[in-house]
mmCIF file of N, CA and C in Angstrom:
data_model
loop_
_atom_site.group_PDB
_atom_site.id
_atom_site.type_symbol
_atom_site.label_atom_id
_atom_site.label_comp_id
_atom_site.label_asym_id
_atom_site.label_seq_id
_atom_site.Cartn_x
_atom_site.Cartn_y
_atom_site.Cartn_z
ATOM 1 N N MET A 282 -46.156 58.615 2.514
ATOM 2 C CA MET A 282 -46.063 57.666 3.991
ATOM 3 C C MET A 282 -45.044 56.411 3.074
ATOM 4 N N VAL A 283 -44.653 55.731 3.987
ATOM 5 C CA VAL A 283 -43.485 54.511 3.694
ATOM 6 C C VAL A 283 -43.992 53.443 4.453
ATOM 7 N N GLU A 284 -43.825 52.329 4.156
ATOM 8 C CA GLU A 284 -44.110 51.413 4.899
ATOM 9 C C GLU A 284 -43.833 50.315 4.499
ATOM 10 N N ASP A 285 -42.985 48.840 5.522
ATOM 11 C CA ASP A 285 -42.972 47.526 5.408
ATOM 12 C C ASP A 285 -43.347 47.163 4.694
ATOM 13 N N ARG A 286 -42.642 46.670 3.374
ATOM 14 C CA ARG A 286 -43.684 45.907 2.113
ATOM 15 C C ARG A 286 -43.996 44.439 2.892
ATOM 16 N N GLU A 287 -43.363 43.963 3.718
ATOM 17 C CA GLU A 287 -43.557 42.451 4.250
ATOM 18 C C GLU A 287 -44.798 42.719 5.480
ATOM 19 N N LYS A 288 -44.710 43.756 6.503
ATOM 20 C CA LYS A 288 -46.037 44.018 7.387
ATOM 21 C C LYS A 288 -46.704 44.161 6.983
ATOM 22 N N MET A 289 -46.850 45.099 5.276
ATOM 23 C CA MET A 289 -47.750 45.370 4.811
ATOM 24 C C MET A 289 -48.769 44.377 4.760
ATOM 25 N N CYS A 290 -48.187 42.930 3.477
ATOM 26 C CA CYS A 290 -48.514 42.199 3.412
ATOM 27 C C CYS A 290 -48.947 41.038 4.054
ATOM 28 N N LYS A 291 -48.851 40.934 5.570
ATOM 29 C CA LYS A 291 -48.999 40.169 6.947
ATOM 30 C C LYS A 291 -50.280 40.826 7.206
ATOM 31 N N ARG A 292 -50.419 41.643 7.405
ATOM 32 C CA ARG A 292 -51.668 42.709 7.665
ATOM 33 C C ARG A 292 -52.669 42.207 5.697
ATOM 34 N N ALA A 293 -52.652 42.317 4.931
ATOM 35 C CA ALA A 293 -53.309 42.443 4.338
ATOM 36 C C ALA A 293 -53.576 40.577 4.350
ATOM 37 N N ASN A 294 -52.705 40.126 4.696
ATOM 38 C CA ASN A 294 -53.606 38.725 3.979
ATOM 39 C C ASN A 294 -54.585 38.189 3.309
ATOM 40 N N GLY A 295 -54.079 38.011 2.170
ATOM 41 C CA GLY A 295 -54.550 37.917 0.796
ATOM 42 C C GLY A 295 -55.512 38.498 0.504
ATOM 43 N N GLY A 296 -55.979 39.940 1.537
ATOM 44 C CA GLY A 296 -57.461 40.484 0.882
ATOM 45 C C GLY A 296 -56.801 41.475 -0.053
ATOM 46 N N GLY A 297 -57.822 41.829 -1.059
ATOM 47 C CA GLY A 297 -57.763 43.813 -0.986
ATOM 48 C C GLY A 297 -57.172 43.815 -1.947
ATOM 49 N N TYR A 298 -57.050 45.231 -2.620
ATOM 50 C CA TYR A 298 -55.596 45.402 -4.363
ATOM 51 C C TYR A 298 -54.467 45.471 -3.302
ATOM 52 N N VAL A 299 -54.425 45.664 -2.280
ATOM 53 C CA VAL A 299 -52.293 45.450 -2.009
ATOM 54 C C VAL A 299 -52.081 44.194 -1.978
ATOM 55 N N SER A 300 -52.786 43.166 -1.389
ATOM 56 C CA SER A 300 -52.374 42.002 -2.076
ATOM 57 C C SER A 300 -52.136 41.719 -3.771
ATOM 58 N N GLN A 301 -53.476 42.300 -4.023
ATOM 59 C CA GLN A 301 -52.406 42.065 -5.780
ATOM 60 C C GLN A 301 -51.246 42.739 -6.157
ATOM 61 N N THR A 302 -51.063 43.649 -6.131
ATOM 62 C CA THR A 302 -50.477 44.322 -6.423
ATOM 63 C C THR A 302 -49.042 44.620 -5.815
ATOM 64 N N ILE A 303 -49.116 44.507 -4.495
ATOM 65 C CA ILE A 303 -47.706 44.935 -4.030
ATOM 66 C C ILE A 303 -47.575 43.411 -3.430
ATOM 67 N N CYS A 304 -48.590 42.560 -3.518
ATOM 68 C CA CYS A 304 -47.180 41.579 -2.743
ATOM 69 C C CYS A 304 -47.821 39.725 -3.369
ATOM 70 N N GLY A 305 -48.243 40.538 -4.562
ATOM 71 C CA GLY A 305 -48.326 39.559 -5.440
ATOM 72 C C GLY A 305 -47.135 38.634 -5.471
ATOM 73 N N SER A 306 -46.958 37.315 -6.098
ATOM 74 C CA SER A 306 -45.791 37.105 -6.499
ATOM 75 C C SER A 306 -45.109 37.109 -8.346
ATOM 76 N N GLN A 307 -45.269 38.273 -8.551
ATOM 77 C CA GLN A 307 -45.055 38.273 -9.559
ATOM 78 C C GLN A 307 -45.439 39.847 -9.869
ATOM 79 N N SER A 308 -44.460 41.067 -10.165
ATOM 80 C CA SER A 308 -44.588 42.276 -9.977
ATOM 81 C C SER A 308 -45.455 43.160 -11.497
ATOM 82 N N VAL A 309 -45.815 43.957 -10.976
ATOM 83 C CA VAL A 309 -47.211 44.404 -12.276
ATOM 84 C C VAL A 309 -45.702 45.935 -12.523
ATOM 85 N N ASP A 310 -45.654 45.403 -14.142
ATOM 86 C CA ASP A 310 -45.362 46.829 -14.564
ATOM 87 C C ASP A 310 -46.351 47.463 -14.625
ATOM 88 N N TRP A 311 -46.030 49.019 -14.108
ATOM 89 C CA TRP A 311 -46.736 49.978 -13.883
ATOM 90 C C TRP A 311 -46.248 51.117 -14.737
ATOM 91 N N ARG A 312 -45.003 51.343 -14.774
ATOM 92 C CA ARG A 312 -44.125 52.627 -15.435
ATOM 93 C C ARG A 312 -44.445 52.414 -16.488
ATOM 94 N N GLY A 313 -44.710 54.109 -17.789
ATOM 95 C CA GLY A 313 -45.075 53.619 -18.727
ATOM 96 C C GLY A 313 -46.001 53.080 -19.474
ATOM 97 N N GLN A 314 -46.780 52.763 -18.728
ATOM 98 C CA GLN A 314 -48.297 52.211 -19.160
ATOM 99 C C GLN A 314 -49.493 53.148 -19.525
ATOM 100 N N GLY A 315 -50.665 52.890 -19.928
ATOM 101 C CA GLY A 315 -51.656 53.578 -19.951
ATOM 102 C C GLY A 315 -52.391 53.118 -18.815
ATOM 103 N N TRP A 316 -53.067 53.940 -17.957
ATOM 104 C CA TRP A 316 -54.158 53.989 -17.152
ATOM 105 C C TRP A 316 -54.785 54.051 -17.208
ATOM 106 N N ARG A 317 -56.042 52.408 -16.899
ATOM 107 C CA ARG A 317 -57.745 52.116 -16.955
ATOM 108 C C ARG A 317 -58.422 52.326 -15.663
ATOM 109 N N LYS A 318 -59.312 53.293 -15.985
ATOM 110 C CA LYS A 318 -60.286 53.848 -14.849
ATOM 111 C C LYS A 318 -61.775 53.122 -15.355
ATOM 112 N N THR A 319 -61.928 52.776 -13.467
ATOM 113 C CA THR A 319 -62.848 51.691 -13.129
ATOM 114 C C THR A 319 -63.384 52.548 -12.163
ATOM 115 N N GLY A 320 -65.029 52.130 -11.946
ATOM 116 C CA GLY A 320 -66.401 52.802 -10.825
ATOM 117 C C GLY A 320 -66.926 53.397 -11.144
ATOM 118 N N ASP A 321 -67.333 54.949 -10.150
ATOM 119 C CA ASP A 321 -68.368 55.065 -10.428
ATOM 120 C C ASP A 321 -67.728 56.543 -10.306
ATOM 121 N N ASP A 322 -68.263 57.203 -10.507
ATOM 122 C CA ASP A 322 -68.486 59.468 -10.307
ATOM 123 C C ASP A 322 -68.152 59.327 -8.846
ATOM 124 N N ILE A 323 -68.392 58.311 -7.581
ATOM 125 C CA ILE A 323 -67.912 58.693 -6.528
ATOM 126 C C ILE A 323 -66.460 58.249 -5.655
ATOM 127 N N PHE A 324 -66.581 57.545 -5.977
ATOM 128 C CA PHE A 324 -64.722 56.351 -5.875
ATOM 129 C C PHE A 324 -64.756 55.166 -7.478
ATOM 130 N N TRP A 325 -63.376 55.479 -7.806
ATOM 131 C CA TRP A 325 -63.116 54.910 -9.084
ATOM 132 C C TRP A 325 -61.466 54.106 -8.983
ATOM 133 N N ASN A 326 -60.931 53.789 -9.635
ATOM 134 C CA ASN A 326 -59.461 53.204 -9.576
ATOM 135 C C ASN A 326 -59.211 53.090 -10.886
ATOM 136 N N TYR A 327 -58.030 52.920 -10.768
ATOM 137 C CA TYR A 327 -57.122 53.152 -11.918
ATOM 138 C C TYR A 327 -55.929 51.806 -11.964
ATOM 139 N N SER A 328 -56.275 51.635 -13.067
ATOM 140 C CA SER A 328 -54.821 49.950 -13.202
ATOM 141 C C SER A 328 -54.153 50.232 -14.349
ATOM 142 N N PRO A 329 -52.963 49.784 -14.230
ATOM 143 C CA PRO A 329 -52.184 50.032 -15.753
ATOM 144 C C PRO A 329 -53.014 49.418 -17.011
ATOM 145 N N ASP A 330 -52.848 49.703 -18.105
ATOM 146 C CA ASP A 330 -53.658 49.113 -18.925
ATOM 147 C C ASP A 330 -52.570 47.825 -19.380
ATOM 148 N N THR A 331 -52.693 46.516 -18.270
ATOM 149 C CA THR A 331 -52.043 45.634 -19.357
ATOM 150 C C THR A 331 -52.493 45.071 -19.842
ATOM 151 N N LEU A 332 -52.745 43.755 -20.566
ATOM 152 C CA LEU A 332 -53.250 42.074 -20.461
ATOM 153 C C LEU A 332 -53.598 41.475 -18.961
ATOM 154 N N SER A 333 -52.294 41.535 -18.620
ATOM 155 C CA SER A 333 -51.752 40.682 -17.679
ATOM 156 C C SER A 333 -52.868 40.931 -16.241
ATOM 157 N N ASP A 334 -52.268 42.013 -16.055
ATOM 158 C CA ASP A 334 -53.349 42.502 -14.418
ATOM 159 C C ASP A 334 -54.206 43.706 -14.616
ATOM 160 N N ALA A 335 -54.249 43.556 -15.336
ATOM 161 C CA ALA A 335 -55.614 44.723 -16.082
ATOM 162 C C ALA A 335 -56.543 45.476 -14.492
ATOM 163 N N ASP A 336 -56.532 44.245 -13.590
ATOM 164 C CA ASP A 336 -58.408 44.355 -12.802
ATOM 165 C C ASP A 336 -56.972 44.756 -11.439
ATOM 166 N N ALA A 337 -55.664 44.951 -11.159
ATOM 167 C CA ALA A 337 -54.784 45.172 -10.215
ATOM 168 C C ALA A 337 -55.049 47.044 -10.256
ATOM 169 N N PRO A 338 -55.847 47.635 -8.838
ATOM 170 C CA PRO A 338 -55.203 48.614 -9.340
ATOM 171 C C PRO A 338 -54.507 49.376 -8.267
ATOM 172 N N PHE A 339 -53.699 50.248 -8.848
ATOM 173 C CA PHE A 339 -52.495 50.935 -8.193
ATOM 174 C C PHE A 339 -53.155 51.901 -7.668
ATOM 175 N N VAL A 340 -53.705 52.710 -8.353
ATOM 176 C CA VAL A 340 -54.325 53.897 -7.701
ATOM 177 C C VAL A 340 -56.080 53.969 -7.375
ATOM 178 N N THR A 341 -56.601 54.639 -6.604
ATOM 179 C CA THR A 341 -57.916 54.479 -5.712
ATOM 180 C C THR A 341 -58.058 56.086 -5.372
ATOM 181 N N CYS A 342 -59.465 56.197 -5.262
ATOM 182 C CA CYS A 342 -59.912 57.750 -6.142
ATOM 183 C C CYS A 342 -60.977 57.507 -5.573
ATOM 184 N N HIS A 343 -61.165 58.907 -4.589
ATOM 185 C CA HIS A 343 -62.768 59.122 -4.363
ATOM 186 C C HIS A 343 -63.380 60.709 -4.635
ATOM 187 N N LYS A 344 -64.688 61.048 -4.956
ATOM 188 C CA LYS A 344 -64.931 62.903 -5.523
ATOM 189 C C LYS A 344 -64.250 63.440 -4.190
ATOM 190 N N MET A 345 -63.960 64.485 -4.739
ATOM 191 C CA MET A 345 -63.560 65.848 -3.731
ATOM 192 C C MET A 345 -65.323 66.701 -4.089
ATOM 193 N N GLU A 346 -65.264 67.706 -3.177
ATOM 194 C CA GLU A 346 -66.609 68.591 -2.951
ATOM 195 C C GLU A 346 -65.285 70.289 -2.974
ATOM 196 N N ILE A 347 -64.293 70.109 -3.319
ATOM 197 C CA ILE A 347 -63.879 71.182 -3.576
ATOM 198 C C ILE A 347 -63.728 72.012 -4.821
ATOM 199 N N GLU A 348 -63.872 73.461 -4.641
ATOM 200 C CA GLU A 348 -63.714 73.476 -5.992
ATOM 201 C C GLU A 348 -62.225 73.366 -7.455
ATOM 202 N N GLY A 349 -62.268 73.113 -8.368
ATOM 203 C CA GLY A 349 -61.023 72.905 -9.028
ATOM 204 C C GLY A 349 -60.590 71.576 -8.508
ATOM 205 N N HIS A 350 -60.801 70.523 -8.017
ATOM 206 C CA HIS A 350 -59.971 69.464 -7.787
ATOM 207 C C HIS A 350 -61.335 68.047 -7.732
ATOM 208 N N SER A 351 -61.189 67.471 -9.459
ATOM 209 C CA SER A 351 -61.922 66.176 -9.938
ATOM 210 C C SER A 351 -61.767 64.967 -8.810
ATOM 211 N N GLY A 352 -61.159 65.189 -7.824
ATOM 212 C CA GLY A 352 -60.789 63.708 -7.365
ATOM 213 C C GLY A 352 -59.661 63.207 -6.331
ATOM 214 N N LEU A 353 -59.355 62.915 -5.452
ATOM 215 C CA LEU A 353 -58.484 62.799 -4.143
ATOM 216 C C LEU A 353 -58.082 61.170 -4.496
ATOM 217 N N CYS A 354 -57.021 61.443 -4.709
ATOM 218 C CA CYS A 354 -56.191 59.634 -5.150
ATOM 219 C C CYS A 354 -55.321 59.437 -3.915
ATOM 220 N N THR A 355 -55.238 58.337 -4.403
ATOM 221 C CA THR A 355 -54.213 57.808 -2.801
ATOM 222 C C THR A 355 -53.461 55.916 -4.148
ATOM 223 N N ALA A 356 -51.600 57.407 -4.929
ATOM 224 C CA ALA A 356 -51.107 55.436 -5.167
ATOM 225 C C ALA A 356 -50.729 54.652 -4.421
ATOM 226 N N THR A 357 -50.552 53.346 -4.353
ATOM 227 C CA THR A 357 -49.698 52.469 -3.016
ATOM 228 C C THR A 357 -48.841 51.216 -4.287
ATOM 229 N N LEU A 358 -47.070 51.771 -4.166
ATOM 230 C CA LEU A 358 -46.645 51.232 -5.420
ATOM 231 C C LEU A 358 -45.014 51.005 -4.342
ATOM 232 N N PRO A 359 -44.293 49.835 -4.976
ATOM 233 C CA PRO A 359 -43.641 48.722 -4.550
ATOM 234 C C PRO A 359 -42.235 49.617 -4.737
ATOM 235 N N PHE A 360 -41.903 50.122 -4.087
ATOM 236 C CA PHE A 360 -40.088 50.192 -3.731
ATOM 237 C C PHE A 360 -39.160 49.508 -2.639
ATOM 238 N N GLY A 361 -38.582 48.470 -3.613
ATOM 239 C CA GLY A 361 -37.948 47.391 -3.005
ATOM 240 C C GLY A 361 -38.520 47.013 -2.631
ATOM 241 N N ASN A 362 -37.977 46.773 -0.320
ATOM 242 C CA ASN A 362 -39.050 46.276 0.235
ATOM 243 C C ASN A 362 -39.957 47.150 0.908
ATOM 244 N N LEU A 363 -40.192 47.904 0.394
ATOM 245 C CA LEU A 363 -41.028 49.013 0.985
ATOM 246 C C LEU A 363 -42.123 49.518 0.232
ATOM 247 N N VAL A 364 -43.166 50.365 0.337
ATOM 248 C CA VAL A 364 -44.703 50.124 0.011
ATOM 249 C C VAL A 364 -44.123 52.069 0.248
ATOM 250 N N LEU A 365 -44.713 52.478 -0.993
ATOM 251 C CA LEU A 365 -44.835 54.332 -1.028
ATOM 252 C C LEU A 365 -46.697 54.294 -0.627
ATOM 253 N N SER A 366 -46.649 55.505 0.048
ATOM 254 C CA SER A 366 -48.244 55.785 -0.781
ATOM 255 C C SER A 366 -48.092 57.129 -0.581
ATOM 256 N N ILE A 367 -48.620 57.573 -1.936
ATOM 257 C CA ILE A 367 -48.678 58.982 -2.573
ATOM 258 C C ILE A 367 -49.929 59.144 -3.235
ATOM 259 N N SER A 368 -50.475 60.380 -2.115
ATOM 260 C CA SER A 368 -51.282 60.939 -2.503
ATOM 261 C C SER A 368 -51.520 62.304 -3.837
ATOM 262 N N LEU A 369 -52.245 62.503 -4.193
ATOM 263 C CA LEU A 369 -52.489 63.290 -5.632
ATOM 264 C C LEU A 369 -54.173 63.415 -5.899
ATOM 265 N N ASP A 370 -54.025 64.559 -6.888
ATOM 266 C CA ASP A 370 -54.993 64.902 -7.212
ATOM 267 C C ASP A 370 -55.357 64.049 -8.941
ATOM 268 N N ASP A 371 -56.543 63.766 -8.844
ATOM 269 C CA ASP A 371 -57.173 63.295 -9.815
ATOM 270 C C ASP A 371 -56.014 63.319 -11.490
ATOM 271 N N ASP A 372 -56.263 64.905 -11.024
ATOM 272 C CA ASP A 372 -55.536 65.073 -12.894
ATOM 273 C C ASP A 372 -54.226 65.138 -12.553
ATOM 274 N N GLU A 373 -53.510 64.944 -11.256
ATOM 275 C CA GLU A 373 -52.118 64.771 -11.062
ATOM 276 C C GLU A 373 -51.089 63.001 -12.023
ATOM 277 N N LEU A 374 -52.339 61.995 -12.315
ATOM 278 C CA LEU A 374 -51.955 61.173 -13.078
ATOM 279 C C LEU A 374 -50.640 61.258 -13.026
ATOM 280 N N PRO A 375 -51.016 61.540 -14.661
ATOM 281 C CA PRO A 375 -49.952 61.539 -15.664
ATOM 282 C C PRO A 375 -48.829 62.193 -15.624
ATOM 283 N N TYR A 376 -48.873 62.350 -14.140
ATOM 284 C CA TYR A 376 -47.272 63.065 -13.773
ATOM 285 C C TYR A 376 -46.674 61.716 -12.517
ATOM 286 N N LEU A 377 -47.376 60.813 -12.359
ATOM 287 C CA LEU A 377 -47.560 59.861 -11.332
ATOM 288 C C LEU A 377 -46.406 59.226 -11.250
ATOM 289 N N ASP A 378 -45.252 59.133 -12.251
ATOM 290 C CA ASP A 378 -43.869 58.742 -12.263
ATOM 291 C C ASP A 378 -42.947 58.944 -12.412
ATOM 292 N N ALA A 379 -43.291 60.243 -12.204
ATOM 293 C CA ALA A 379 -42.129 61.289 -11.943
ATOM 294 C C ALA A 379 -42.228 62.011 -10.430
ATOM 295 N N THR A 380 -43.150 61.703 -9.732
ATOM 296 C CA THR A 380 -43.538 62.484 -8.500
ATOM 297 C C THR A 380 -43.160 61.049 -7.425
ATOM 298 N N TYR A 381 -43.018 60.119 -8.681
ATOM 299 C CA TYR A 381 -42.643 58.605 -8.021
ATOM 300 C C TYR A 381 -41.161 58.084 -7.963
ATOM 301 N N GLU A 382 -40.615 58.724 -8.760
ATOM 302 C CA GLU A 382 -38.904 59.566 -8.360
ATOM 303 C C GLU A 382 -38.887 60.183 -8.005
ATOM 304 N N ARG A 383 -39.120 61.083 -7.561
ATOM 305 C CA ARG A 383 -38.986 62.742 -6.429
ATOM 306 C C ARG A 383 -39.182 62.161 -5.169
ATOM 307 N N ALA A 384 -39.775 60.876 -5.319
ATOM 308 C CA ALA A 384 -40.082 59.991 -3.518
ATOM 309 C C ALA A 384 -39.068 59.190 -3.164
ATOM 310 N N VAL A 385 -38.588 58.559 -4.514
ATOM 311 C CA VAL A 385 -37.604 57.536 -4.760
ATOM 312 C C VAL A 385 -36.203 57.995 -4.143
ATOM 313 N N SER A 386 -36.281 58.959 -4.925
ATOM 314 C CA SER A 386 -34.790 60.476 -4.241
ATOM 315 C C SER A 386 -34.550 60.772 -2.881
ATOM 316 N N MET A 387 -35.277 61.492 -2.302
ATOM 317 C CA MET A 387 -35.417 61.824 -1.311
ATOM 318 C C MET A 387 -35.195 60.136 -0.348
ATOM 319 N N LEU A 388 -35.873 59.299 -0.798
ATOM 320 C CA LEU A 388 -35.635 58.197 0.032
ATOM 321 C C LEU A 388 -34.022 57.628 0.351
ATOM 322 N N ARG A 389 -33.723 57.998 -1.160
ATOM 323 C CA ARG A 389 -32.695 57.620 -1.155
ATOM 324 C C ARG A 389 -31.631 58.643 -0.273
ATOM 325 N N SER A 390 -31.842 59.740 -0.764
ATOM 326 C CA SER A 390 -31.601 60.508 -0.079
ATOM 327 C C SER A 390 -31.343 60.715 2.241
ATOM 328 N N TRP A 391 -32.159 59.593 2.474
ATOM 329 C CA TRP A 391 -32.276 59.609 3.441
ATOM 330 C C TRP A 391 -31.068 58.283 3.907
ATOM 331 N N GLU A 392 -30.872 57.556 2.982
ATOM 332 C CA GLU A 392 -30.180 56.571 3.418
ATOM 333 C C GLU A 392 -28.736 56.839 3.920
ATOM 334 N N VAL A 393 -28.761 55.845 5.068
ATOM 335 C CA VAL A 393 -27.596 56.512 5.918
ATOM 336 C C VAL A 393 -26.275 55.074 5.527
#
């Protein structure tokens, strides 16, 4: 899903993780970083493993009751004036950077 960044930030109005990761005055570098997992075995988050914004979750997950799937996750990531929401399985987190690049490439191919 692709949304307008400004509209999403107005809706968030300073609340929730979107404000920390997408709407903050400084962008948080998530690419090339390790991930820190917080939460429990039903709901959990992943944050970039950096000191400056260690508590800003970029990926939220929940348990799935389907054999072979550890969890369903959504990554909410900035791209220029847009926000990309990327769905992935928990075990696909190591490939998020490549998935993000494919999504950006598709967006660029749709530009007029």
